[in-house]
XYZ file of C-alpha atoms in Angstrom:
666
model
C 53.134 89.399 50.732
C 49.707 90.834 51.872
C 47.705 88.245 50.287
C 43.931 89.131 50.755
C 40.978 86.667 49.901
C 38.373 88.530 47.743
C 34.962 88.645 49.380
C 33.688 85.864 47.026
C 36.617 83.559 47.991
C 37.551 83.424 44.089
C 40.236 85.777 43.746
C 43.324 86.422 46.001
C 45.356 89.899 45.521
C 48.938 89.776 46.634
C 52.104 91.704 46.357
C 55.456 90.280 44.789
C 58.671 92.105 43.466
C 57.026 95.507 43.902
C 53.843 95.188 42.101
C 50.018 94.248 42.667
C 49.131 91.052 41.775
C 45.468 89.484 41.060
C 45.085 85.842 40.847
C 42.113 83.639 40.444
C 41.920 80.494 43.092
C 43.533 78.141 41.065
C 44.589 80.233 38.339
C 47.772 82.400 37.095
C 48.472 85.846 38.466
C 47.870 88.856 36.681
C 50.102 91.958 37.110
C 48.051 94.896 37.595
C 51.072 97.438 38.097
C 53.859 96.343 36.369
C 56.076 99.436 36.870
C 58.683 100.987 39.339
C 56.641 102.231 42.228
C 56.484 100.343 45.328
C 52.975 98.634 46.169
C 52.030 96.987 49.404
C 49.065 96.170 51.336
C 46.309 95.729 49.036
C 42.508 95.515 50.767
C 39.302 94.409 49.005
C 36.009 96.781 49.422
C 33.388 94.956 51.043
C 31.406 94.380 47.588
C 34.681 92.897 45.931
C 34.588 95.607 43.210
C 37.654 97.857 44.607
C 41.241 97.363 45.887
C 42.984 99.817 47.589
C 46.670 99.586 48.486
C 49.356 101.839 49.494
C 52.038 102.990 46.812
C 54.903 105.798 45.972
C 53.235 105.699 42.243
C 52.576 109.415 42.845
C 56.342 110.085 42.507
C 56.876 111.371 46.056
C 58.876 110.246 49.249
C 55.870 108.763 50.677
C 53.073 106.574 50.195
C 49.233 107.097 49.478
C 46.529 104.928 49.428
C 45.122 104.048 45.705
C 41.829 102.108 44.926
C 41.467 100.014 41.696
C 38.184 99.698 40.207
C 38.416 95.630 38.846
C 35.414 96.618 36.382
C 37.007 99.263 34.552
C 40.865 98.829 35.713
C 41.181 102.237 36.314
C 42.943 103.559 40.026
C 43.061 107.111 41.473
C 44.992 108.411 44.234
C 43.120 108.677 47.385
C 45.091 110.540 49.971
C 47.679 113.091 49.610
C 49.158 113.456 52.968
C 52.776 114.559 54.163
C 52.869 111.608 55.767
C 53.035 107.764 54.642
C 49.464 106.075 54.666
C 49.646 102.113 55.195
C 47.745 99.307 56.013
C 44.419 100.346 54.566
C 41.063 98.455 55.778
C 36.997 99.324 54.448
C 34.512 100.140 56.542
C 31.537 97.589 56.339
C 29.561 99.780 54.067
C 32.792 100.964 51.851
C 32.343 104.707 52.258
C 35.367 104.628 54.584
C 38.908 102.919 54.776
C 40.843 103.281 57.774
C 44.772 103.546 57.744
C 47.903 103.773 59.789
C 49.222 107.169 59.190
C 53.008 106.701 59.265
C 54.615 109.876 60.820
C 57.819 108.742 62.965
C 60.925 106.181 62.616
C 59.841 102.661 62.951
C 56.267 102.902 61.881
C 55.220 105.243 64.542
C 51.691 106.113 63.546
C 48.312 107.739 64.183
C 45.231 106.098 62.732
C 43.376 107.902 60.451
C 40.055 107.528 58.341
C 39.432 108.932 54.936
C 36.158 108.941 52.885
C 36.189 107.536 49.647
C 34.282 110.003 47.916
C 35.653 112.898 49.000
C 39.231 112.018 50.277
C 38.744 113.818 53.651
C 41.102 112.319 56.391
C 40.162 112.260 59.889
C 42.567 111.481 62.465
C 40.783 109.159 65.135
C 43.751 108.468 67.351
C 47.303 110.030 68.162
C 50.373 108.755 67.043
C 51.515 105.298 68.661
C 54.499 103.383 68.249
C 54.233 100.567 65.814
C 50.260 99.967 66.184
C 49.012 97.026 63.604
C 47.019 97.385 61.223
C 43.361 98.432 61.621
C 40.099 96.348 61.103
C 36.612 97.610 61.650
C 33.690 96.678 64.159
C 30.310 95.536 62.641
C 28.631 98.706 63.111
C 31.379 100.759 61.670
C 31.716 102.778 65.199
C 35.208 101.566 66.153
C 38.284 100.314 64.808
C 40.210 97.715 66.113
C 44.384 97.373 66.047
C 47.007 95.256 67.856
C 48.943 97.560 70.367
C 51.746 97.365 72.243
C 50.355 97.400 76.180
C 52.870 97.738 78.704
C 53.285 94.888 80.977
C 54.996 96.545 83.728
C 56.689 99.894 84.366
C 60.589 98.292 84.943
C 60.514 97.458 80.912
C 59.671 98.659 77.876
C 58.381 95.251 76.814
C 54.578 94.453 76.960
C 52.217 92.044 75.083
C 49.903 93.284 71.810
C 46.525 93.279 72.702
C 43.248 94.367 71.077
C 42.889 98.581 71.442
C 39.239 99.713 70.172
C 38.997 103.049 68.853
C 36.243 105.001 68.377
C 35.251 106.995 65.059
C 33.195 109.297 67.079
C 35.538 109.979 70.022
C 34.574 107.940 72.670
C 37.060 106.734 75.148
C 39.736 104.048 74.062
C 39.160 100.376 75.334
C 41.371 97.744 75.819
C 40.809 94.095 75.299
C 42.800 91.345 76.257
C 41.475 87.742 74.780
C 43.874 85.599 76.608
C 45.477 86.935 79.777
C 49.156 87.248 79.744
C 49.189 86.036 76.478
C 50.391 88.138 73.372
C 49.190 88.483 69.834
C 52.189 87.201 68.067
C 53.263 90.115 66.271
C 51.484 93.770 65.140
C 52.380 92.629 61.557
C 50.580 89.738 60.155
C 48.737 88.469 63.282
C 45.632 90.245 63.253
C 43.277 91.419 64.517
C 41.132 90.933 60.683
C 37.160 91.339 61.384
C 35.202 88.787 59.226
C 32.801 90.642 56.840
C 29.716 90.153 59.284
C 31.585 91.258 62.209
C 30.961 88.362 64.069
C 34.219 87.213 64.606
C 38.323 88.524 64.752
C 40.940 86.479 63.318
C 44.052 86.680 65.624
C 47.397 84.555 65.675
C 48.530 83.213 68.777
C 51.152 80.889 69.537
C 51.976 80.476 65.773
C 48.803 79.224 64.824
C 45.066 80.813 63.880
C 42.165 81.533 66.349
C 38.865 82.966 65.565
C 37.525 85.128 68.572
C 33.232 85.642 68.876
C 32.987 89.301 69.051
C 29.860 91.705 69.150
C 28.818 94.384 66.677
C 31.237 96.914 68.170
C 34.315 94.657 68.128
C 34.171 93.579 72.035
C 35.559 89.971 72.580
C 32.241 87.574 73.685
C 34.775 84.579 74.321
C 37.941 82.757 74.175
C 39.757 82.258 70.940
C 38.827 78.890 69.239
C 42.157 77.602 67.523
C 41.464 76.950 63.932
C 44.755 75.566 62.673
C 47.581 73.214 63.727
C 50.260 75.001 61.636
C 51.880 78.420 61.090
C 49.309 81.251 59.929
C 50.145 84.208 58.864
C 48.054 87.226 57.431
C 44.472 85.929 57.528
C 41.897 87.304 55.370
C 38.194 86.315 55.047
C 35.476 85.394 52.565
C 32.482 87.488 52.607
C 30.043 84.593 53.996
C 32.740 84.160 56.738
C 33.020 80.524 56.062
C 36.859 80.416 54.426
C 40.024 81.942 55.823
C 42.840 82.534 53.325
C 46.655 82.734 55.396
C 49.834 82.253 54.370
C 51.783 79.277 56.132
C 55.910 79.566 55.793
C 55.712 79.931 51.893
C 52.459 78.305 50.890
C 49.068 79.793 50.648
C 46.357 78.047 52.203
C 42.455 78.285 52.274
C 40.934 76.768 54.956
C 37.100 75.697 55.577
C 35.881 76.294 58.302
C 32.737 74.416 58.266
C 34.416 71.460 56.876
C 37.445 71.942 58.761
C 39.298 71.128 55.832
C 42.612 73.160 54.162
C 43.987 73.072 50.697
C 47.087 74.961 49.105
C 46.238 77.874 46.760
C 49.391 77.323 44.204
C 51.032 80.301 43.128
C 53.068 80.346 39.931
C 55.671 83.054 40.111
C 59.190 82.688 39.097
C 61.803 85.480 38.812
C 65.347 85.927 37.247
C 68.225 87.459 39.249
C 69.503 90.443 37.243
C 72.946 89.856 36.632
C 74.980 92.385 34.126
C 76.465 90.981 31.317
C 78.329 93.799 29.984
C 82.052 95.718 30.705
C 81.962 98.543 32.607
C 85.689 100.322 32.855
C 85.878 102.647 35.979
C 88.801 105.313 35.710
C 90.060 105.862 38.875
C 92.322 108.847 39.997
C 93.018 107.396 43.335
C 92.411 103.780 44.247
C 91.592 102.224 48.157
C 91.535 98.551 47.474
C 90.210 97.834 51.269
C 93.050 95.979 52.342
C 96.322 98.027 51.585
C 96.286 101.428 54.038
C 98.302 102.785 50.844
C 96.306 104.028 47.588
C 97.071 103.363 44.046
C 96.745 106.151 41.422
C 95.188 106.261 38.083
C 94.211 103.029 37.429
C 91.592 101.164 35.414
C 88.959 98.910 37.220
C 87.685 96.355 34.363
C 84.410 94.793 35.229
C 82.940 91.772 33.285
C 79.583 90.795 34.049
C 79.281 91.276 37.800
C 82.642 90.722 39.060
C 85.964 92.888 38.454
C 87.802 91.316 35.826
C 91.483 92.992 36.669
C 93.119 96.220 37.898
C 95.496 97.712 35.716
C 97.184 101.258 34.751
C 94.970 103.658 33.112
C 94.993 103.465 29.321
C 92.041 104.626 27.172
C 92.002 101.607 25.193
C 90.748 99.629 28.232
C 87.529 101.494 27.734
C 86.627 100.639 24.178
C 83.302 98.766 23.927
C 82.856 99.533 27.763
C 80.483 101.536 29.708
C 83.097 104.155 30.732
C 83.073 105.899 34.240
C 85.293 108.705 34.613
C 86.537 109.111 38.027
C 90.203 110.590 37.308
C 89.618 113.151 40.060
C 87.978 110.948 42.586
C 88.798 107.789 44.991
C 87.361 104.511 44.319
C 86.871 102.338 47.318
C 84.716 99.502 48.294
C 81.002 99.954 48.425
C 79.859 100.311 52.172
C 78.473 97.597 54.218
C 75.668 99.058 56.436
C 75.587 95.839 59.072
C 72.577 96.773 60.978
C 69.337 98.288 60.326
C 65.640 96.979 59.844
C 64.123 97.349 56.536
C 60.721 99.064 56.110
C 58.136 100.285 53.383
C 57.721 103.535 54.928
C 59.071 105.445 52.383
C 59.022 103.421 49.593
C 61.457 102.870 46.399
C 63.382 106.303 48.066
C 64.501 103.861 51.043
C 66.778 101.993 48.695
C 67.888 105.064 46.030
C 69.238 106.435 49.641
C 71.000 103.697 50.510
C 72.882 104.045 46.943
C 73.353 107.652 47.053
C 75.224 107.497 50.333
C 77.467 104.755 48.862
C 75.980 101.835 50.759
C 76.248 99.076 48.641
C 75.023 96.389 50.854
C 72.464 96.077 53.945
C 72.134 93.775 56.652
C 68.307 93.550 58.717
C 68.719 91.789 61.488
C 65.590 92.240 62.346
C 62.463 92.529 60.103
C 58.576 91.424 59.316
C 58.858 88.388 57.563
C 57.562 88.422 54.086
C 58.430 92.147 53.462
C 61.916 91.356 53.902
C 62.074 88.716 51.373
C 59.967 90.977 49.221
C 62.431 93.530 49.231
C 65.533 90.858 48.826
C 64.148 89.844 45.462
C 63.019 92.845 44.166
C 66.591 93.802 44.149
C 68.032 90.661 42.923
C 65.683 90.475 39.982
C 66.219 94.259 39.210
C 62.758 95.737 39.759
C 63.917 98.391 42.022
C 67.459 99.699 42.109
C 69.300 99.337 45.780
C 71.757 97.505 47.548
C 72.064 93.945 48.138
C 70.274 92.590 51.291
C 70.826 90.316 53.672
C 67.762 89.914 55.683
C 65.722 87.968 58.834
C 62.563 87.372 59.774
C 61.040 88.672 62.972
C 63.195 89.494 65.934
C 62.481 86.402 68.091
C 61.546 87.691 71.113
C 59.867 85.378 74.252
C 56.422 85.953 75.759
C 57.008 89.948 75.804
C 57.798 92.274 72.923
C 58.423 95.882 72.194
C 59.091 96.403 68.309
C 56.529 95.932 65.429
C 59.284 93.678 63.600
C 59.336 91.234 67.065
C 57.246 88.114 67.279
C 56.103 86.888 71.070
C 57.037 83.504 71.344
C 55.267 81.883 73.708
C 56.986 78.257 74.231
C 59.195 75.983 72.991
C 56.649 74.426 70.713
C 55.808 77.749 69.281
C 59.929 78.556 68.707
C 60.095 75.409 66.313
C 57.370 77.013 64.485
C 58.988 79.882 63.840
C 62.287 78.342 63.244
C 60.375 76.397 60.167
C 59.219 79.763 59.031
C 63.101 81.187 59.046
C 63.910 77.981 56.701
C 61.060 78.070 54.193
C 61.889 81.469 52.376
C 65.610 81.204 53.385
C 66.380 84.043 55.405
C 70.086 84.916 55.586
C 70.396 85.375 59.389
C 68.359 85.118 62.596
C 68.280 87.029 65.469
C 67.126 86.306 69.232
C 66.281 89.420 70.937
C 66.675 90.294 74.760
C 64.257 88.261 76.451
C 64.764 85.006 74.993
C 65.948 82.257 77.453
C 69.344 81.103 77.179
C 68.227 77.237 76.350
C 65.784 78.329 73.641
C 68.714 80.834 72.337
C 70.915 77.843 71.896
C 68.047 76.195 69.826
C 68.183 79.291 67.760
C 72.107 79.439 67.118
C 72.027 75.459 66.318
C 69.291 75.908 63.954
C 71.147 78.663 62.271
C 74.357 76.682 61.826
C 72.241 73.687 60.517
C 70.910 76.295 57.843
C 74.498 77.565 56.859
C 73.127 81.050 58.191
C 74.802 83.227 60.984
C 72.770 83.915 64.482
C 73.055 87.228 66.481
C 71.725 88.791 69.585
C 72.595 91.398 72.265
C 74.243 89.213 74.803
C 78.099 88.442 75.130
C 77.707 85.314 77.917
C 76.319 82.475 77.484
C 75.640 83.468 74.101
C 79.373 82.800 72.894
C 79.644 79.707 74.690
C 76.541 78.506 72.580
C 78.352 79.388 68.994
C 76.656 82.945 68.574
C 78.052 84.614 65.456
C 77.773 88.229 66.623
C 76.806 90.916 69.177
C 74.846 94.332 68.388
C 75.314 97.409 70.252
C 77.646 98.222 72.835
C 75.148 98.824 75.157
C 71.583 97.739 74.130
C 68.816 96.483 76.208
C 68.795 93.352 78.138
C 66.059 91.171 79.435
C 68.124 90.076 82.613
C 67.747 94.014 83.801
C 71.832 94.287 83.618
C 74.086 94.516 80.784
C 76.302 91.269 80.022
C 78.466 94.052 78.172
C 79.154 96.824 80.613
C 78.968 97.857 83.959
C 78.199 101.025 85.230
C 78.888 104.052 83.301
C 78.963 101.825 80.277
C 82.547 100.519 81.380
C 83.380 97.211 79.926
C 86.076 95.179 81.474
C 88.940 92.231 80.683
C 86.629 89.637 80.692
C 84.227 90.914 77.760
C 87.353 91.543 75.809
C 88.535 87.855 76.262
C 85.321 86.438 75.823
C 85.131 88.593 72.115
C 88.575 87.849 71.107
C 88.271 84.071 71.849
C 85.087 83.377 70.453
C 85.383 85.309 66.989
C 82.184 87.075 67.485
C 81.531 90.405 65.641
C 80.549 93.351 67.257
C 78.452 96.251 65.868
C 78.475 99.003 68.195
C 75.801 101.369 66.803
C 77.647 104.165 68.611
C 75.509 106.766 65.819
C 72.581 106.156 68.106
C 73.837 108.686 70.942
C 73.972 111.125 67.876
C 77.926 112.054 68.340
C 78.713 111.030 64.898
C 76.232 112.863 63.223
C 76.733 116.145 65.111
C 80.458 116.077 64.992
C 80.142 115.186 60.925
C 77.574 118.568 60.650
C 79.756 120.568 62.915
C 82.643 119.655 60.233
C 80.427 120.246 57.213
C 77.611 122.958 57.933
C 76.475 122.367 54.185
C 75.668 118.651 54.751
C 72.485 119.264 56.835
C 70.858 120.760 53.313
C 72.434 118.179 51.094
C 70.069 117.125 48.181
C 70.309 113.351 49.212
C 67.916 114.045 52.342
C 65.279 114.882 49.968
C 64.673 110.892 49.694
C 63.665 110.846 53.326
C 60.404 112.129 55.155
C 60.864 115.013 57.597
C 61.381 112.913 60.426
C 64.463 111.425 59.197
C 65.999 114.423 57.728
C 68.631 115.817 59.951
C 68.343 119.281 61.762
C 71.010 121.594 63.006
C 71.733 120.206 66.537
C 71.279 122.355 69.521
C 73.549 120.282 71.536
C 77.605 121.194 71.318
C 79.193 118.384 68.759
C 80.608 115.720 70.050
C 84.436 115.867 70.918
C 84.591 112.207 72.002
C 83.207 108.798 71.375
C 82.487 108.634 75.116
C 82.366 105.155 76.813
C 81.059 103.494 74.173
C 83.891 104.101 72.206
C 86.361 103.471 74.826
C 84.591 99.994 75.137
C 84.906 99.527 71.206
C 88.670 100.201 70.935
C 89.314 98.074 74.117
C 87.397 95.022 72.246
C 89.022 96.102 68.932
C 92.561 96.095 70.588
C 91.757 92.799 71.701
C 91.290 91.381 68.227
C 87.335 91.785 67.970
C 86.095 92.143 64.576
C 84.215 95.507 64.450
C 81.624 95.933 61.898
C 80.021 99.291 61.220
C 76.210 99.544 61.793
C 73.936 101.957 62.824
C 70.313 100.623 64.305
C 68.544 103.674 61.953
C 67.034 103.648 58.606
C 68.928 106.885 57.649
C 71.944 105.732 55.358
C 73.850 109.131 56.054
C 74.146 107.865 59.978
C 76.914 105.340 58.472
C 79.284 108.356 57.745
C 78.467 109.530 61.270
C 79.375 105.909 62.588
C 82.665 105.852 61.082
C 83.523 109.391 62.369
C 82.700 107.943 65.936
C 85.355 105.306 65.524
C 87.814 107.848 64.327
C 87.210 109.805 67.219
C 87.324 106.616 69.678
C 91.134 106.136 68.362
C 91.051 104.065 64.690
C 92.526 105.328 61.843
C 90.591 106.542 59.185
C 91.616 103.341 57.202
C 91.057 100.870 60.216
C 87.376 102.598 60.432
C 86.821 102.236 56.581
C 87.593 98.657 56.829
C 84.846 98.144 59.620
C 82.310 99.041 56.679
C 84.053 97.249 53.984
C 86.474 94.381 54.496
C 85.301 93.122 58.089
C 81.508 92.975 57.411
C 82.148 91.273 53.734
C 84.060 88.666 55.666
C 81.354 88.077 58.552
C 78.719 87.910 55.602
C 80.743 85.469 53.709
C 80.738 87.518 50.113
C 83.318 87.927 47.644
C 83.103 91.749 48.136
C 84.416 94.127 50.643
C 87.528 94.993 48.756
C 88.357 95.825 45.164
C 90.456 92.850 43.431
C 90.338 90.675 40.349
C 87.514 88.192 41.222
C 85.820 90.194 43.566
C 82.022 91.238 43.050
C 81.957 94.896 41.613
C 80.577 97.008 44.631
C 82.511 100.055 44.587
C 81.632 103.750 45.985
C 83.186 106.595 44.276
C 83.839 110.259 46.206
C 85.409 113.195 46.474
C 88.545 113.484 48.502
C 90.804 111.161 50.360
C 88.901 108.711 53.289
C 92.531 107.779 54.274
C 93.030 111.337 55.646
C 89.531 112.408 56.177
C 87.072 109.762 57.238
C 84.122 112.085 56.556
C 84.940 111.954 52.389
C 82.869 108.785 52.800
C 80.196 110.770 52.686
C 80.934 112.981 49.437
C 79.385 110.202 47.023
C 79.594 110.951 43.488
C 79.010 107.552 42.034
C 78.242 104.043 43.202
C 78.593 100.739 41.642
C 76.285 97.681 43.081
C 76.180 94.480 41.263
C 78.302 96.197 38.328
C 75.403 98.800 37.859
C 76.764 102.467 37.962
C 74.701 104.928 39.475
C 75.254 108.394 39.237
C 74.018 110.075 42.840
C 72.808 112.985 40.418
C 70.297 110.728 38.972
C 69.359 109.341 42.116
C 67.906 112.175 43.969
C 64.943 114.692 42.598
C 67.507 117.872 43.296
C 69.355 118.566 40.055
C 72.678 118.029 41.872
C 74.758 117.371 45.038
C 76.353 119.977 46.989
């Protein structure tokens, strides 16, 4: 991910498997970092001597900027903010770096500039929702980003357009290169200024365009299309003649003068890290996920990454194996978070936090494409500890967008290009977002099924008729102007229940978005707000004592969920938040709505495993070894699921005390 061409056009810097690589064009890549840190978004200095990138290598929660001297091979920490510094871009004279100062959920960020010599940071624009990475005007007076521009006051969706920000405090200026047409995305679609500042590279309708601009970055004419294939993450050579970009699973180099394009081969492989040893977990209590009755005093014998057998405890079973003493604890299936959106914003801690809260599998129905694949590969390769990941690319949206991880698809031809990008890296699922017309949504469903993966949306009908596999949220936004799931006051009726039960679609309620489950969880355990595991999160994700009274019911959303559940709908637990702890609040909400603790536990274990088609979600011989080991009995108190002491993911044992900076977990 994040490939960038060196100014002389001779090298490419990029990130793969968590590390920063440097590769001569036509040569072999060289790993520059080769460590456990998360590295992302490299950027070349104008003279080609330095690379700056974002990394959590300093050991904190968040990302800082690190310049690397390609001559001396030395690196240094440039920023030390209490936020995440991302998306660096060097000024034309090389003295400053503009970056996104991420300080809120879903990459809410201000825009800042740091002086390379001193490290002094100046904010040039207040926080915005998910702005794109910056680029500089030729005269160094302004920074340009792709930003969400409202389209009407009725809906939150708008178009991605160019926002020009002065570094001297002058007013912002909006530029709309093509009326009513959105820049594809705020990740990977530009703008990227040519080194001489005469052009911007932008991606429209899946294809790369060049826009002539003045020295202060103002467009001087319409975009000129320079590719006919899918393009992502463009970068320029210093002479403005060559453009490097990603096209599906290839790197491509375009010569603008000759009009020719060629592949830039990348010879990289990884091996899935599958354990080969033996682990024996001695469980005082075992909840296998399929029976509502616990077993007592058993040994779970794991060979490789699968459960070999479950037998009565005997000390001899652990001879020659890694032994986990859970004799005073409860072993249950590892939890599955069925709806979140993966981000790089707080580095390796994001994955460690999932493990610390007992989450061993994560489904991300909407991600930035190449980042999501890198996350999946890094975990598969054992480079970063984390849960098993099921990822999609962009949220597929029609013409107007809201989230940074969405793509504004302009036409059926553009949709075909996006679907080709889905197939190349083999995403695990597709998500049709709220403005997608019904016929195009049917195309997405058919394409997903031809790939052998599921599709999801916010819709109930006609998506159920089209073969949709799952619906997200009990409420959720809808481009129709009304909800297809619930009428006024969030009331749902028999027609919705009949469609769900008859179609076999899953429902991910995401009731925790209302905060009621977490308020109730914090009210039941007042120490939870101080849990050491929250030190893995930035300030904007840490829970706070709620001023509002704790929820006493699950509300209309819970009533709707229970009506569908009783009609036979497969309910799967997801939160639509990046905070793993919220899943425990979600499960408590289900119990408040009327489920038994065992039924609620199944929504985060057996049922989502079946929906994902994986040999996990329950504890039995032959299943993959994904376990959560907790203190207490979740069959009588669902909040016990939050009291995680050990997590076993792909047969690797993680002691929660070793996953967090604090010496112990309360």
